[in-house]
mmCIF file with all atom_site columns, C-alpha atoms in Angstrom:
data_model
loop_
_atom_site.group_PDB
_atom_site.id
_atom_site.type_symbol
_atom_site.label_atom_id
_atom_site.label_alt_id
_atom_site.label_comp_id
_atom_site.label_asym_id
_atom_site.label_entity_id
_atom_site.label_seq_id
_atom_site.pdbx_PDB_ins_code
_atom_site.Cartn_x
_atom_site.Cartn_y
_atom_site.Cartn_z
_atom_site.occupancy
_atom_site.B_iso_or_equiv
_atom_site.pdbx_formal_charge
_atom_site.auth_seq_id
_atom_site.auth_comp_id
_atom_site.auth_asym_id
_atom_site.auth_atom_id
_atom_site.pdbx_PDB_model_num
ATOM 1   C CA . PRO O 1 1   ? 0.084   0.085   -0.081  1.00 74.00 ? 1   PRO O CA 1
ATOM 2   C CA . VAL O 1 2   ? 2.943   2.291   0.296   1.00 76.00 ? 2   VAL O CA 1
ATOM 3   C CA . GLY O 1 3   ? 2.918   3.199   -3.659  1.00 79.00 ? 3   GLY O CA 1
ATOM 4   C CA . PRO O 1 4   ? -0.546  3.800   -3.672  1.00 83.00 ? 4   PRO O CA 1
ATOM 5   C CA . ALA O 1 5   ? -0.291  5.805   -0.671  1.00 82.00 ? 5   ALA O CA 1
ATOM 6   C CA . ALA O 1 6   ? 2.247   8.226   -1.823  1.00 83.00 ? 6   ALA O CA 1
ATOM 7   C CA . ILE O 1 7   ? 0.338   8.625   -4.836  1.00 84.00 ? 7   ILE O CA 1
ATOM 8   C CA . TRP O 1 8   ? -2.842  9.345   -3.029  1.00 83.00 ? 8   TRP O CA 1
ATOM 9   C CA . ALA O 1 9   ? -0.891  11.880  -1.004  1.00 82.00 ? 9   ALA O CA 1
ATOM 10  C CA . PHE O 1 10  ? 0.280   13.760  -4.155  1.00 84.00 ? 10  PHE O CA 1
ATOM 11  C CA . GLN O 1 11  ? -2.356  13.571  -6.522  1.00 83.00 ? 11  GLN O CA 1
ATOM 12  C CA . ARG O 1 12  ? -5.543  13.549  -4.446  1.00 81.00 ? 12  ARG O CA 1
ATOM 13  C CA . GLY O 1 13  ? -6.795  17.135  -5.295  1.00 82.00 ? 13  GLY O CA 1
ATOM 14  C CA . LYS O 1 14  ? -5.447  17.404  -8.873  1.00 87.00 ? 14  LYS O CA 1
ATOM 15  C CA . SER O 1 15  ? -7.614  14.261  -10.294 1.00 81.00 ? 15  SER O CA 1
ATOM 16  C CA . LYS O 1 16  ? -10.487 12.361  -8.995  1.00 79.00 ? 16  LYS O CA 1
ATOM 17  C CA . TYR O 1 17  ? -9.477  9.693   -11.392 1.00 82.00 ? 17  TYR O CA 1
ATOM 18  C CA . VAL O 1 18  ? -5.915  9.066   -10.022 1.00 83.00 ? 18  VAL O CA 1
ATOM 19  C CA . ARG O 1 19  ? -7.509  9.653   -6.365  1.00 83.00 ? 19  ARG O CA 1
ATOM 20  C CA . PHE O 1 20  ? -10.107 6.587   -7.088  1.00 83.00 ? 20  PHE O CA 1
ATOM 21  C CA . HIS O 1 21  ? -7.511  4.660   -8.325  1.00 84.00 ? 21  HIS O CA 1
ATOM 22  C CA . ALA O 1 22  ? -4.977  5.356   -5.463  1.00 86.00 ? 22  ALA O CA 1
ATOM 23  C CA . LEU O 1 23  ? -7.700  4.461   -2.579  1.00 87.00 ? 23  LEU O CA 1
ATOM 24  C CA . GLN O 1 24  ? -8.783  1.413   -4.696  1.00 88.00 ? 24  GLN O CA 1
ATOM 25  C CA . ALA O 1 25  ? -5.169  0.110   -4.802  1.00 87.00 ? 25  ALA O CA 1
ATOM 26  C CA . MET O 1 26  ? -4.586  1.074   -1.190  1.00 86.00 ? 26  MET O CA 1
ATOM 27  C CA . GLY O 1 27  ? -7.779  -0.924  -0.097  1.00 86.00 ? 27  GLY O CA 1
ATOM 28  C CA . PHE O 1 28  ? -7.153  -3.414  -2.252  1.00 86.00 ? 28  PHE O CA 1
ATOM 29  C CA . GLN O 1 29  ? -3.403  -4.432  -1.091  1.00 82.00 ? 29  GLN O CA 1
ATOM 30  C CA . ALA O 1 30  ? -4.365  -3.849  2.499   1.00 81.00 ? 30  ALA O CA 1
ATOM 31  C CA . TYR O 1 31  ? -7.406  -5.881  2.742   1.00 82.00 ? 31  TYR O CA 1
ATOM 32  C CA . ALA O 1 32  ? -6.723  -8.792  0.497   1.00 81.00 ? 32  ALA O CA 1
ATOM 33  C CA . PHE O 1 33  ? -3.992  -9.538  2.215   1.00 80.00 ? 33  PHE O CA 1
ATOM 34  C CA . TRP O 1 34  ? -5.920  -10.063 5.478   1.00 82.00 ? 34  TRP O CA 1
ATOM 35  C CA . LEU O 1 35  ? -7.894  -12.114 3.236   1.00 83.00 ? 35  LEU O CA 1
ATOM 36  C CA . TRP O 1 36  ? -5.163  -14.159 2.112   1.00 82.00 ? 36  TRP O CA 1
ATOM 37  C CA . LEU O 1 37  ? -3.910  -14.794 5.533   1.00 82.00 ? 37  LEU O CA 1
ATOM 38  C CA . ILE O 1 38  ? -7.221  -15.753 6.961   1.00 86.00 ? 38  ILE O CA 1
ATOM 39  C CA . GLY O 1 39  ? -7.830  -17.967 3.534   1.00 85.00 ? 39  GLY O CA 1
ATOM 40  C CA . MET O 1 40  ? -4.075  -19.440 4.067   1.00 84.00 ? 40  MET O CA 1
ATOM 41  C CA . PHE O 1 41  ? -4.962  -20.384 7.968   1.00 86.00 ? 41  PHE O CA 1
ATOM 42  C CA . LEU O 1 42  ? -7.813  -22.317 6.989   1.00 88.00 ? 42  LEU O CA 1
ATOM 43  C CA . PHE O 1 43  ? -6.255  -23.972 4.145   1.00 84.00 ? 43  PHE O CA 1
ATOM 44  C CA . SER O 1 44  ? -3.555  -25.304 6.334   1.00 82.00 ? 44  SER O CA 1
ATOM 45  C CA . PHE O 1 45  ? -5.710  -26.349 8.714   1.00 84.00 ? 45  PHE O CA 1
ATOM 46  C CA . VAL O 1 46  ? -8.034  -28.072 6.845   1.00 83.00 ? 46  VAL O CA 1
ATOM 47  C CA . PHE O 1 47  ? -5.233  -29.369 4.389   1.00 79.00 ? 47  PHE O CA 1
ATOM 48  C CA . LEU O 1 48  ? -3.184  -30.711 7.530   1.00 78.00 ? 48  LEU O CA 1
ATOM 49  C CA . GLY O 1 49  ? -6.092  -32.066 9.208   1.00 81.00 ? 49  GLY O CA 1
ATOM 50  C CA . LEU O 1 50  ? -6.862  -34.102 5.804   1.00 78.00 ? 50  LEU O CA 1
ATOM 51  C CA . LEU O 1 51  ? -3.278  -35.269 5.790   1.00 75.00 ? 51  LEU O CA 1
ATOM 52  C CA . VAL O 1 52  ? -3.359  -36.642 9.546   1.00 75.00 ? 52  VAL O CA 1
ATOM 53  C CA . VAL O 1 53  ? -6.398  -38.585 8.708   1.00 77.00 ? 53  VAL O CA 1
ATOM 54  C CA . PHE O 1 54  ? -5.298  -40.138 5.272   1.00 72.00 ? 54  PHE O CA 1
ATOM 55  C CA . GLU O 1 55  ? -2.167  -40.799 6.940   1.00 71.00 ? 55  GLU O CA 1
ATOM 56  C CA . ILE O 1 56  ? -3.840  -42.929 9.971   1.00 73.00 ? 56  ILE O CA 1
ATOM 57  C CA . ALA O 1 57  ? -6.123  -44.472 7.242   1.00 71.00 ? 57  ALA O CA 1
ATOM 58  C CA . PHE O 1 58  ? -4.049  -45.609 4.738   1.00 67.00 ? 58  PHE O CA 1
ATOM 59  C CA . ALA O 1 59  ? -1.070  -46.336 6.517   1.00 65.00 ? 59  ALA O CA 1
ATOM 60  C CA . ASP O 1 60  ? 0.588   -49.825 5.640   1.00 61.00 ? 60  ASP O CA 1
ATOM 61  C CA . GLN O 1 61  ? 0.000   -51.750 8.925   1.00 59.00 ? 61  GLN O CA 1
ATOM 62  C CA . ALA O 1 62  ? 2.808   -54.124 8.262   1.00 53.00 ? 62  ALA O CA 1
ATOM 63  C CA . ASN O 1 63  ? 5.641   -51.611 7.470   1.00 58.00 ? 63  ASN O CA 1
ATOM 64  C CA . LYS O 1 64  ? 3.954   -49.054 9.656   1.00 55.00 ? 64  LYS O CA 1
ATOM 65  C CA . THR O 1 65  ? 4.956   -46.614 6.895   1.00 54.00 ? 65  THR O CA 1
ATOM 66  C CA . ALA O 1 66  ? 2.848   -43.769 5.654   1.00 55.00 ? 66  ALA O CA 1
ATOM 67  C CA . ILE O 1 67  ? 1.539   -43.831 1.991   1.00 55.00 ? 67  ILE O CA 1
ATOM 68  C CA . MET O 1 68  ? 1.908   -40.072 1.671   1.00 56.00 ? 68  MET O CA 1
ATOM 69  C CA . SER O 1 69  ? 5.181   -38.887 1.569   1.00 60.00 ? 69  SER O CA 1
ATOM 70  C CA . PRO O 1 70  ? 6.056   -35.275 2.072   1.00 62.00 ? 70  PRO O CA 1
ATOM 71  C CA . PHE O 1 71  ? 7.670   -35.027 -0.866  1.00 65.00 ? 71  PHE O CA 1
ATOM 72  C CA . ILE O 1 72  ? 4.321   -35.362 -2.679  1.00 69.00 ? 72  ILE O CA 1
ATOM 73  C CA . ILE O 1 73  ? 2.403   -33.273 -0.207  1.00 71.00 ? 73  ILE O CA 1
ATOM 74  C CA . GLN O 1 74  ? 4.884   -30.345 0.521   1.00 73.00 ? 74  GLN O CA 1
ATOM 75  C CA . PRO O 1 75  ? 5.038   -29.150 -3.044  1.00 79.00 ? 75  PRO O CA 1
ATOM 76  C CA . ILE O 1 76  ? 1.278   -29.402 -3.671  1.00 78.00 ? 76  ILE O CA 1
ATOM 77  C CA . PHE O 1 77  ? 0.915   -26.853 -0.061  1.00 77.00 ? 77  PHE O CA 1
ATOM 78  C CA . PHE O 1 78  ? 3.851   -24.438 -1.320  1.00 80.00 ? 78  PHE O CA 1
ATOM 79  C CA . LEU O 1 79  ? 2.046   -24.377 -5.054  1.00 82.00 ? 79  LEU O CA 1
ATOM 80  C CA . PHE O 1 80  ? -1.117  -23.247 -3.342  1.00 81.00 ? 80  PHE O CA 1
ATOM 81  C CA . ILE O 1 81  ? 0.267   -20.722 -1.074  1.00 79.00 ? 81  ILE O CA 1
ATOM 82  C CA . PHE O 1 82  ? 2.649   -19.209 -3.819  1.00 82.00 ? 82  PHE O CA 1
ATOM 83  C CA . GLY O 1 83  ? 0.035   -19.888 -6.530  1.00 83.00 ? 83  GLY O CA 1
ATOM 84  C CA . SER O 1 84  ? -2.333  -17.451 -4.551  1.00 80.00 ? 84  SER O CA 1
ATOM 85  C CA . TRP O 1 85  ? 0.293   -15.066 -3.987  1.00 79.00 ? 85  TRP O CA 1
ATOM 86  C CA . GLY O 1 86  ? 0.089   -14.756 -7.990  1.00 81.00 ? 86  GLY O CA 1
ATOM 87  C CA . ILE O 1 87  ? -3.464  -14.006 -8.111  1.00 78.00 ? 87  ILE O CA 1
ATOM 88  C CA . PHE O 1 88  ? -3.044  -11.501 -5.281  1.00 76.00 ? 88  PHE O CA 1
ATOM 89  C CA . PHE O 1 89  ? 0.046   -9.739  -7.443  1.00 81.00 ? 89  PHE O CA 1
ATOM 90  C CA . LEU O 1 90  ? -2.074  -10.078 -10.376 1.00 84.00 ? 90  LEU O CA 1
ATOM 91  C CA . GLY O 1 91  ? -4.400  -7.754  -9.518  1.00 82.00 ? 91  GLY O CA 1
ATOM 92  C CA . GLY O 1 92  ? -2.265  -4.632  -9.073  1.00 82.00 ? 92  GLY O CA 1
ATOM 93  C CA . PHE O 1 93  ? -0.454  -5.507  -11.973 1.00 86.00 ? 93  PHE O CA 1
ATOM 94  C CA . LEU O 1 94  ? -3.888  -5.629  -14.096 1.00 88.00 ? 94  LEU O CA 1
ATOM 95  C CA . GLY O 1 95  ? -5.168  -2.438  -12.231 1.00 85.00 ? 95  GLY O CA 1
ATOM 96  C CA . ALA O 1 96  ? -1.717  -0.947  -13.803 1.00 84.00 ? 96  ALA O CA 1
ATOM 97  C CA . LEU O 1 97  ? -1.867  -2.003  -17.012 1.00 89.00 ? 97  LEU O CA 1
ATOM 98  C CA . PHE O 1 98  ? -5.586  -1.052  -17.560 1.00 88.00 ? 98  PHE O CA 1
ATOM 99  C CA . CYS O 1 99  ? -4.705  2.575   -16.234 1.00 84.00 ? 99  CYS O CA 1
ATOM 100 C CA . MET O 1 100 ? -1.666  2.687   -18.307 1.00 85.00 ? 100 MET O CA 1
ATOM 101 C CA . LEU O 1 101 ? -4.004  2.246   -21.415 1.00 91.00 ? 101 LEU O CA 1
ATOM 102 C CA . ASN O 1 102 ? -6.587  4.072   -20.586 1.00 86.00 ? 102 ASN O CA 1
ATOM 103 C CA . ARG O 1 103 ? -9.068  1.778   -19.595 1.00 87.00 ? 103 ARG O CA 1
ATOM 104 C CA . ASP O 1 104 ? -11.356 1.435   -16.672 1.00 84.00 ? 104 ASP O CA 1
ATOM 105 C CA . PHE O 1 105 ? -10.387 -0.602  -14.244 1.00 87.00 ? 105 PHE O CA 1
ATOM 106 C CA . ARG O 1 106 ? -12.156 -1.834  -10.888 1.00 88.00 ? 106 ARG O CA 1
ATOM 107 C CA . TYR O 1 107 ? -10.930 -4.463  -8.010  1.00 85.00 ? 107 TYR O CA 1
ATOM 108 C CA . PRO O 1 108 ? -13.381 -6.984  -7.010  1.00 82.00 ? 108 PRO O CA 1
ATOM 109 C CA . ILE O 1 109 ? -15.992 -5.875  -4.673  1.00 79.00 ? 109 ILE O CA 1
ATOM 110 C CA . ILE O 1 110 ? -14.542 -2.738  -3.596  1.00 83.00 ? 110 ILE O CA 1
ATOM 111 C CA . GLY O 1 111 ? -14.057 -0.965  -6.805  1.00 84.00 ? 111 GLY O CA 1
ATOM 112 C CA . ASN O 1 112 ? -17.736 -0.250  -7.437  1.00 84.00 ? 112 ASN O CA 1
ATOM 113 C CA . TRP O 1 113 ? -18.579 0.512   -3.838  1.00 83.00 ? 113 TRP O CA 1
ATOM 114 C CA . LEU O 1 114 ? -15.665 3.384   -3.980  1.00 82.00 ? 114 LEU O CA 1
ATOM 115 C CA . LYS O 1 115 ? -16.542 4.622   -7.408  1.00 80.00 ? 115 LYS O CA 1
ATOM 116 C CA . LYS O 1 116 ? -19.980 5.187   -6.001  1.00 78.00 ? 116 LYS O CA 1
ATOM 117 C CA . LYS O 1 117 ? -18.791 6.717   -2.974  1.00 76.00 ? 117 LYS O CA 1
ATOM 118 C CA . LEU O 1 118 ? -16.189 9.216   -4.883  1.00 75.00 ? 118 LEU O CA 1
ATOM 119 C CA . LEU O 1 119 ? -18.357 9.960   -7.501  1.00 71.00 ? 119 LEU O CA 1
ATOM 120 C CA . ASP O 1 120 ? -22.023 10.177  -5.812  1.00 69.00 ? 120 ASP O CA 1
ATOM 121 C CA . ASP O 1 121 ? -23.544 13.355  -6.364  1.00 68.00 ? 121 ASP O CA 1
ATOM 122 C CA . GLN O 1 122 ? -25.318 13.464  -3.372  1.00 74.00 ? 122 GLN O CA 1
ATOM 123 C CA . THR O 1 123 ? -22.039 12.901  -1.197  1.00 72.00 ? 123 THR O CA 1
ATOM 124 C CA . THR O 1 124 ? -20.310 16.580  -0.834  1.00 76.00 ? 124 THR O CA 1
ATOM 125 C CA . ASP O 1 125 ? -17.005 16.978  -0.682  1.00 76.00 ? 125 ASP O CA 1
ATOM 126 C CA . ALA O 1 126 ? -16.898 17.786  2.977   1.00 80.00 ? 126 ALA O CA 1
ATOM 127 C CA . GLU O 1 127 ? -18.141 14.450  3.554   1.00 80.00 ? 127 GLU O CA 1
ATOM 128 C CA . PHE O 1 128 ? -16.371 12.464  1.244   1.00 80.00 ? 128 PHE O CA 1
ATOM 129 C CA . GLU O 1 129 ? -13.178 14.102  3.180   1.00 81.00 ? 129 GLU O CA 1
ATOM 130 C CA . LYS O 1 130 ? -14.226 12.702  6.404   1.00 84.00 ? 130 LYS O CA 1
ATOM 131 C CA . TRP O 1 131 ? -14.976 9.490   5.275   1.00 83.00 ? 131 TRP O CA 1
ATOM 132 C CA . GLU O 1 132 ? -11.412 9.828   2.735   1.00 83.00 ? 132 GLU O CA 1
ATOM 133 C CA . GLU O 1 133 ? -9.495  10.421  6.164   1.00 84.00 ? 133 GLU O CA 1
ATOM 134 C CA . ASN O 1 134 ? -11.135 7.353   8.054   1.00 85.00 ? 134 ASN O CA 1
ATOM 135 C CA . TRP O 1 135 ? -10.520 4.972   5.164   1.00 84.00 ? 135 TRP O CA 1
ATOM 136 C CA . VAL O 1 136 ? -7.003  5.746   4.999   1.00 83.00 ? 136 VAL O CA 1
ATOM 137 C CA . SER O 1 137 ? -6.718  5.962   8.695   1.00 82.00 ? 137 SER O CA 1
ATOM 138 C CA . GLY O 1 138 ? -8.149  2.162   8.795   1.00 82.00 ? 138 GLY O CA 1
ATOM 139 C CA . ILE O 1 139 ? -5.423  0.869   6.093   1.00 81.00 ? 139 ILE O CA 1
ATOM 140 C CA . CYS O 1 140 ? -2.746  2.526   8.360   1.00 79.00 ? 140 CYS O CA 1
ATOM 141 C CA . HIS O 1 141 ? -3.801  0.180   11.457  1.00 77.00 ? 141 HIS O CA 1
ATOM 142 C CA . SER O 1 142 ? -4.194  -2.921  8.946   1.00 77.00 ? 142 SER O CA 1
ATOM 143 C CA . THR O 1 143 ? -1.014  -3.195  7.315   1.00 76.00 ? 143 THR O CA 1
ATOM 144 C CA . VAL O 1 144 ? 0.661   -3.163  11.254  1.00 72.00 ? 144 VAL O CA 1
ATOM 145 C CA . ILE O 1 145 ? 0.870   -7.037  10.751  1.00 68.00 ? 145 ILE O CA 1
ATOM 146 C CA . LEU O 1 146 ? 3.361   -6.830  7.935   1.00 67.00 ? 146 LEU O CA 1
ATOM 147 C CA . ARG O 1 147 ? 6.728   -5.996  9.100   1.00 62.00 ? 147 ARG O CA 1
ATOM 148 C CA . PHE O 1 148 ? 8.055   -3.417  6.368   1.00 60.00 ? 148 PHE O CA 1
ATOM 149 C CA . TRP O 1 149 ? 4.735   -2.314  5.378   1.00 59.00 ? 149 TRP O CA 1
ATOM 150 C CA . GLY O 1 150 ? 3.425   -2.237  8.805   1.00 66.00 ? 150 GLY O CA 1
ATOM 151 C CA . ILE O 1 151 ? 6.028   0.698   9.391   1.00 74.00 ? 151 ILE O CA 1
ATOM 152 C CA . ALA O 1 152 ? 6.189   2.120   5.823   1.00 77.00 ? 152 ALA O CA 1
ATOM 153 C CA . THR O 1 153 ? 2.625   2.515   4.736   1.00 78.00 ? 153 THR O CA 1
ATOM 154 C CA . PRO O 1 154 ? 1.658   4.935   7.910   1.00 80.00 ? 154 PRO O CA 1
ATOM 155 C CA . LEU O 1 155 ? 5.301   6.514   8.100   1.00 80.00 ? 155 LEU O CA 1
ATOM 156 C CA . THR O 1 156 ? 4.531   7.427   4.549   1.00 82.00 ? 156 THR O CA 1
ATOM 157 C CA . LEU O 1 157 ? 1.064   8.755   5.197   1.00 81.00 ? 157 LEU O CA 1
ATOM 158 C CA . TRP O 1 158 ? 2.005   10.591  8.229   1.00 80.00 ? 158 TRP O CA 1
ATOM 159 C CA . LEU O 1 159 ? 4.990   12.449  6.320   1.00 83.00 ? 159 LEU O CA 1
ATOM 160 C CA . LEU O 1 160 ? 2.818   13.519  3.660   1.00 82.00 ? 160 LEU O CA 1
ATOM 161 C CA . GLN O 1 161 ? -0.134  14.272  5.098   1.00 82.00 ? 161 GLN O CA 1
ATOM 162 C CA . LYS O 1 162 ? 0.547   15.371  8.746   1.00 78.00 ? 162 LYS O CA 1
ATOM 163 C CA . ASP O 1 163 ? -0.231  19.265  7.881   1.00 82.00 ? 163 ASP O CA 1
ATOM 164 C CA . ASN O 1 164 ? -3.327  18.219  5.872   1.00 82.00 ? 164 ASN O CA 1
ATOM 165 C CA . SER O 1 165 ? -5.246  16.258  8.289   1.00 81.00 ? 165 SER O CA 1
ATOM 166 C CA . ALA O 1 166 ? -5.280  16.051  12.022  1.00 83.00 ? 166 ALA O CA 1
ATOM 167 C CA . LYS O 1 167 ? -6.749  12.716  11.918  1.00 82.00 ? 167 LYS O CA 1
ATOM 168 C CA . ILE O 1 168 ? -4.655  10.776  9.550   1.00 80.00 ? 168 ILE O CA 1
ATOM 169 C CA . ARG O 1 169 ? -1.599  12.431  11.446  1.00 79.00 ? 169 ARG O CA 1
ATOM 170 C CA . PHE O 1 170 ? -2.894  10.881  14.652  1.00 80.00 ? 170 PHE O CA 1
ATOM 171 C CA . GLN O 1 171 ? -3.928  7.729   13.434  1.00 81.00 ? 171 GLN O CA 1
ATOM 172 C CA . ALA O 1 172 ? -0.679  7.009   11.073  1.00 79.00 ? 172 ALA O CA 1
ATOM 173 C CA . LEU O 1 173 ? 1.331   7.952   13.990  1.00 76.00 ? 173 LEU O CA 1
ATOM 174 C CA . GLN O 1 174 ? -0.760  5.719   16.312  1.00 75.00 ? 174 GLN O CA 1
ATOM 175 C CA . ALA O 1 175 ? -0.275  2.609   13.996  1.00 71.00 ? 175 ALA O CA 1
#
């Protein structure tokens, strides 16, 4: 989220298009990571549980050796983990590519919701500014789990927005 945070901080007043895509990318990067982390925990729990069940059920009783070899199971496990990371990065890559080609791009779920929020004629600029502060503050806190990004994203937002928003200054510093 550091790159989109910096782009948002520098360009938010200049272009609604850039503002929308920066907020969208920040949200996707931060919250998709959490979904991936929860998904990997559940996948690991289920996968390892099934592995134990299969090992007990299908073990060769005469030799007391297991049929499922770690040389078969580990590659499948790691392929799933790193393959899902590839899907995670594919979203950011496609978003950048579509924007460079002047095509509309929206991340799943978050894109339409954010576009409606940003471009809704009934939302005043003051209301959107307040909502945007809450959104960016939430992203600061959601990145804390990551070692490097957990420091870099709030620090970047604090450095670039400390004079513009007391809320973002406080929340970024707190995170």
